[in-house]
Coordinates of C-alpha atoms in Angstrom, one line a residue:
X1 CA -17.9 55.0 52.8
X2 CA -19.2 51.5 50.8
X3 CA -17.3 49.7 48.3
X4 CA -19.4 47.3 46.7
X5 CA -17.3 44.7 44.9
X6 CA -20.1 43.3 42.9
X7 CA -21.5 46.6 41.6
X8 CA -20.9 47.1 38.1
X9 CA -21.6 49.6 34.7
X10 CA -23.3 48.8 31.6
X11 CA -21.1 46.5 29.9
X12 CA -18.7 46.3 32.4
X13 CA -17.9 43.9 34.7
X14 CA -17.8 43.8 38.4
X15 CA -14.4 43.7 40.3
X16 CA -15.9 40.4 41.9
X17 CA -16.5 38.7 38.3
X18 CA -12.2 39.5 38.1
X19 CA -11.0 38.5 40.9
X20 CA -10.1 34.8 41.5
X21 CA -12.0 33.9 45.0
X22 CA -9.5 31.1 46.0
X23 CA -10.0 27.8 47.7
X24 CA -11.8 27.4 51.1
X25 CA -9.7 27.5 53.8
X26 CA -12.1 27.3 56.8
X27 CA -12.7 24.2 58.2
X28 CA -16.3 23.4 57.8
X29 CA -19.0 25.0 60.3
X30 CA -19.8 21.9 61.6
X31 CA -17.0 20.4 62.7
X32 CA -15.7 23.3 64.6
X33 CA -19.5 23.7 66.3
X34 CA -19.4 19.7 67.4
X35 CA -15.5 20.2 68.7
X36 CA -16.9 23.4 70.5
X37 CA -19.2 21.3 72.1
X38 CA -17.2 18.8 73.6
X39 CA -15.1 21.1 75.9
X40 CA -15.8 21.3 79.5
X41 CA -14.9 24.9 79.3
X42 CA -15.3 26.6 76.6
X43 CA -14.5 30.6 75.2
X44 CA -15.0 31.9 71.8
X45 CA -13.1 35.5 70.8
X46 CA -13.5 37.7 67.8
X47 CA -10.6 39.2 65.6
X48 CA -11.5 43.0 65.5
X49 CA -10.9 44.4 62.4
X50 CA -9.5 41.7 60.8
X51 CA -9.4 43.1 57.1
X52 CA -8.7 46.3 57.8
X53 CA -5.1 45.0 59.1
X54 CA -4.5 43.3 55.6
X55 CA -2.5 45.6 52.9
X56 CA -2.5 45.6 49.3
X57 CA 0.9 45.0 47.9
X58 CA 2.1 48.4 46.2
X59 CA 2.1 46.7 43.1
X60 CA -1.7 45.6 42.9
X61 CA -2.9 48.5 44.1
X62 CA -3.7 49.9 40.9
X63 CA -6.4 46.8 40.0
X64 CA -8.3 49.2 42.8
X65 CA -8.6 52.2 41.8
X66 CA -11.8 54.3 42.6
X67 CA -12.8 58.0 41.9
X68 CA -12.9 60.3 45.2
X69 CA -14.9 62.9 44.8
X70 CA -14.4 66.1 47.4
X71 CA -16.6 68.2 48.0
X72 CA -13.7 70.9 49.2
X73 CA -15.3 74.7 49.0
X74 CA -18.1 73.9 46.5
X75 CA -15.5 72.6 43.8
X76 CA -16.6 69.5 42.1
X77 CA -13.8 67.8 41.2
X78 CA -12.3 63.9 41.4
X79 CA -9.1 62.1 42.7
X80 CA -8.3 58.7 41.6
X81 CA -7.6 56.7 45.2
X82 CA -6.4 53.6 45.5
X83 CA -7.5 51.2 48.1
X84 CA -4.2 50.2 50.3
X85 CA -6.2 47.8 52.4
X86 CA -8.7 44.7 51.8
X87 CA -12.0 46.4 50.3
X88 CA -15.2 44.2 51.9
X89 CA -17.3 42.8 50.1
X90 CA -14.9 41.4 47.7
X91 CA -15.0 37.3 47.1
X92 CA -11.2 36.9 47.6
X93 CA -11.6 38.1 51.5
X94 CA -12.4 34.6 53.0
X95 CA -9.4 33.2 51.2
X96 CA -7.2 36.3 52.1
X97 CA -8.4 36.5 55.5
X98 CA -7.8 32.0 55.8
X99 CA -4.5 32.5 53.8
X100 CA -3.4 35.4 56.5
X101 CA -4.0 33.9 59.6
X102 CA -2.7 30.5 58.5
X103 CA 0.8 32.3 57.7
X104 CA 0.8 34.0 61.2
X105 CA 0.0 30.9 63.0
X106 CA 2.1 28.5 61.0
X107 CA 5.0 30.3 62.6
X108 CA 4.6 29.4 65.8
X109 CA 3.6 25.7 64.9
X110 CA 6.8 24.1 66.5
X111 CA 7.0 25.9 69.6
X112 CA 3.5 25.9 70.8
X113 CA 2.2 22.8 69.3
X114 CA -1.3 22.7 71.0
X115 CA -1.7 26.3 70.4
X116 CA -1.0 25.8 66.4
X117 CA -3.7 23.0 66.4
X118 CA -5.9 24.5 68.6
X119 CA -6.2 27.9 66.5
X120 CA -5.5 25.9 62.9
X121 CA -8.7 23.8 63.6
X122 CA -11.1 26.0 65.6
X123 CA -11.0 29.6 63.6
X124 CA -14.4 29.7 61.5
X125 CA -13.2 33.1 59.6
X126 CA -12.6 35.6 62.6
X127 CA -14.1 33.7 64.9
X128 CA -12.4 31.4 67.4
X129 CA -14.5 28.4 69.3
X130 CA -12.4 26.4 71.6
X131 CA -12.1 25.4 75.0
X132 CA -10.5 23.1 77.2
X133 CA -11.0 20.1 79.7
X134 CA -8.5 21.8 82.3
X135 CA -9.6 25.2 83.7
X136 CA -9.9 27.8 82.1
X137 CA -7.5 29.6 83.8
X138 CA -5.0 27.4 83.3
X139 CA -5.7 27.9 79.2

């Protein structure tokens, strides 16, 4: 199934053009690249599935709404669905995603320090580049 935030009907807008796409909370591309490069050891790792582990709050659900349409025993019919989890393609995901991951790590700022600085300044979206003078067994 596609969603595609920026489609849109005649004289209609998009669900992109609505939506407020928040500030930038990545740190900029090249910073994190030149830090990657300065390790002695370095690793990079992926979040899987990273928007599909975001909910819509009960309440907004209904500003995404979208017709189903079953095709159950030759009946052509239509259920309104709502979306309960992050649609992609929508402009607000790189500040929902940022916004997400800076909450979860923010928790754990005081008792893992390095770890806090280390993921709050080396996540590019999903993507972590880090690394670490010391083995990297001992990261």
């Amino acid at each position: 199934m596609v969603f595609y935030a920026s489609s849109k009907g005649t004289d209609c807008k998009s669900l992109n053009e609505c939506i407020y796409a928040g500030p930038a909370l990545n740190p900029r591309i090249i910073d994190v690249v030149l830090r990657f490069r300065e390790y002695e050891h370095a690793f990079c790792s992926d979040i899987q599935g990273e928007f599909l582990t975001i909910g819509i709050a009960e309440e907004d659900r209904k500003y995404l709404r979208f017709f189903w349409y079953p095709n159950e025993g030759g009946i052509k019919s239509y259920k309104f669905m709502r979306m309960t989890r992050v649609p992609f393609g929508a402009t607000s995901n790189l500040f929902v995603l940022g916004a997400t991951i800076k909450y979860h790590i923010r928790i754990y700022k005081e008792e893992y320090r390095e770890t806090f600085e280390m993921l709050n300044t080396s996540l590019y979206v999903d993507d972590l580049f880090a690394g670490s003078s010391e083995s990297v067994s001992k990261v």
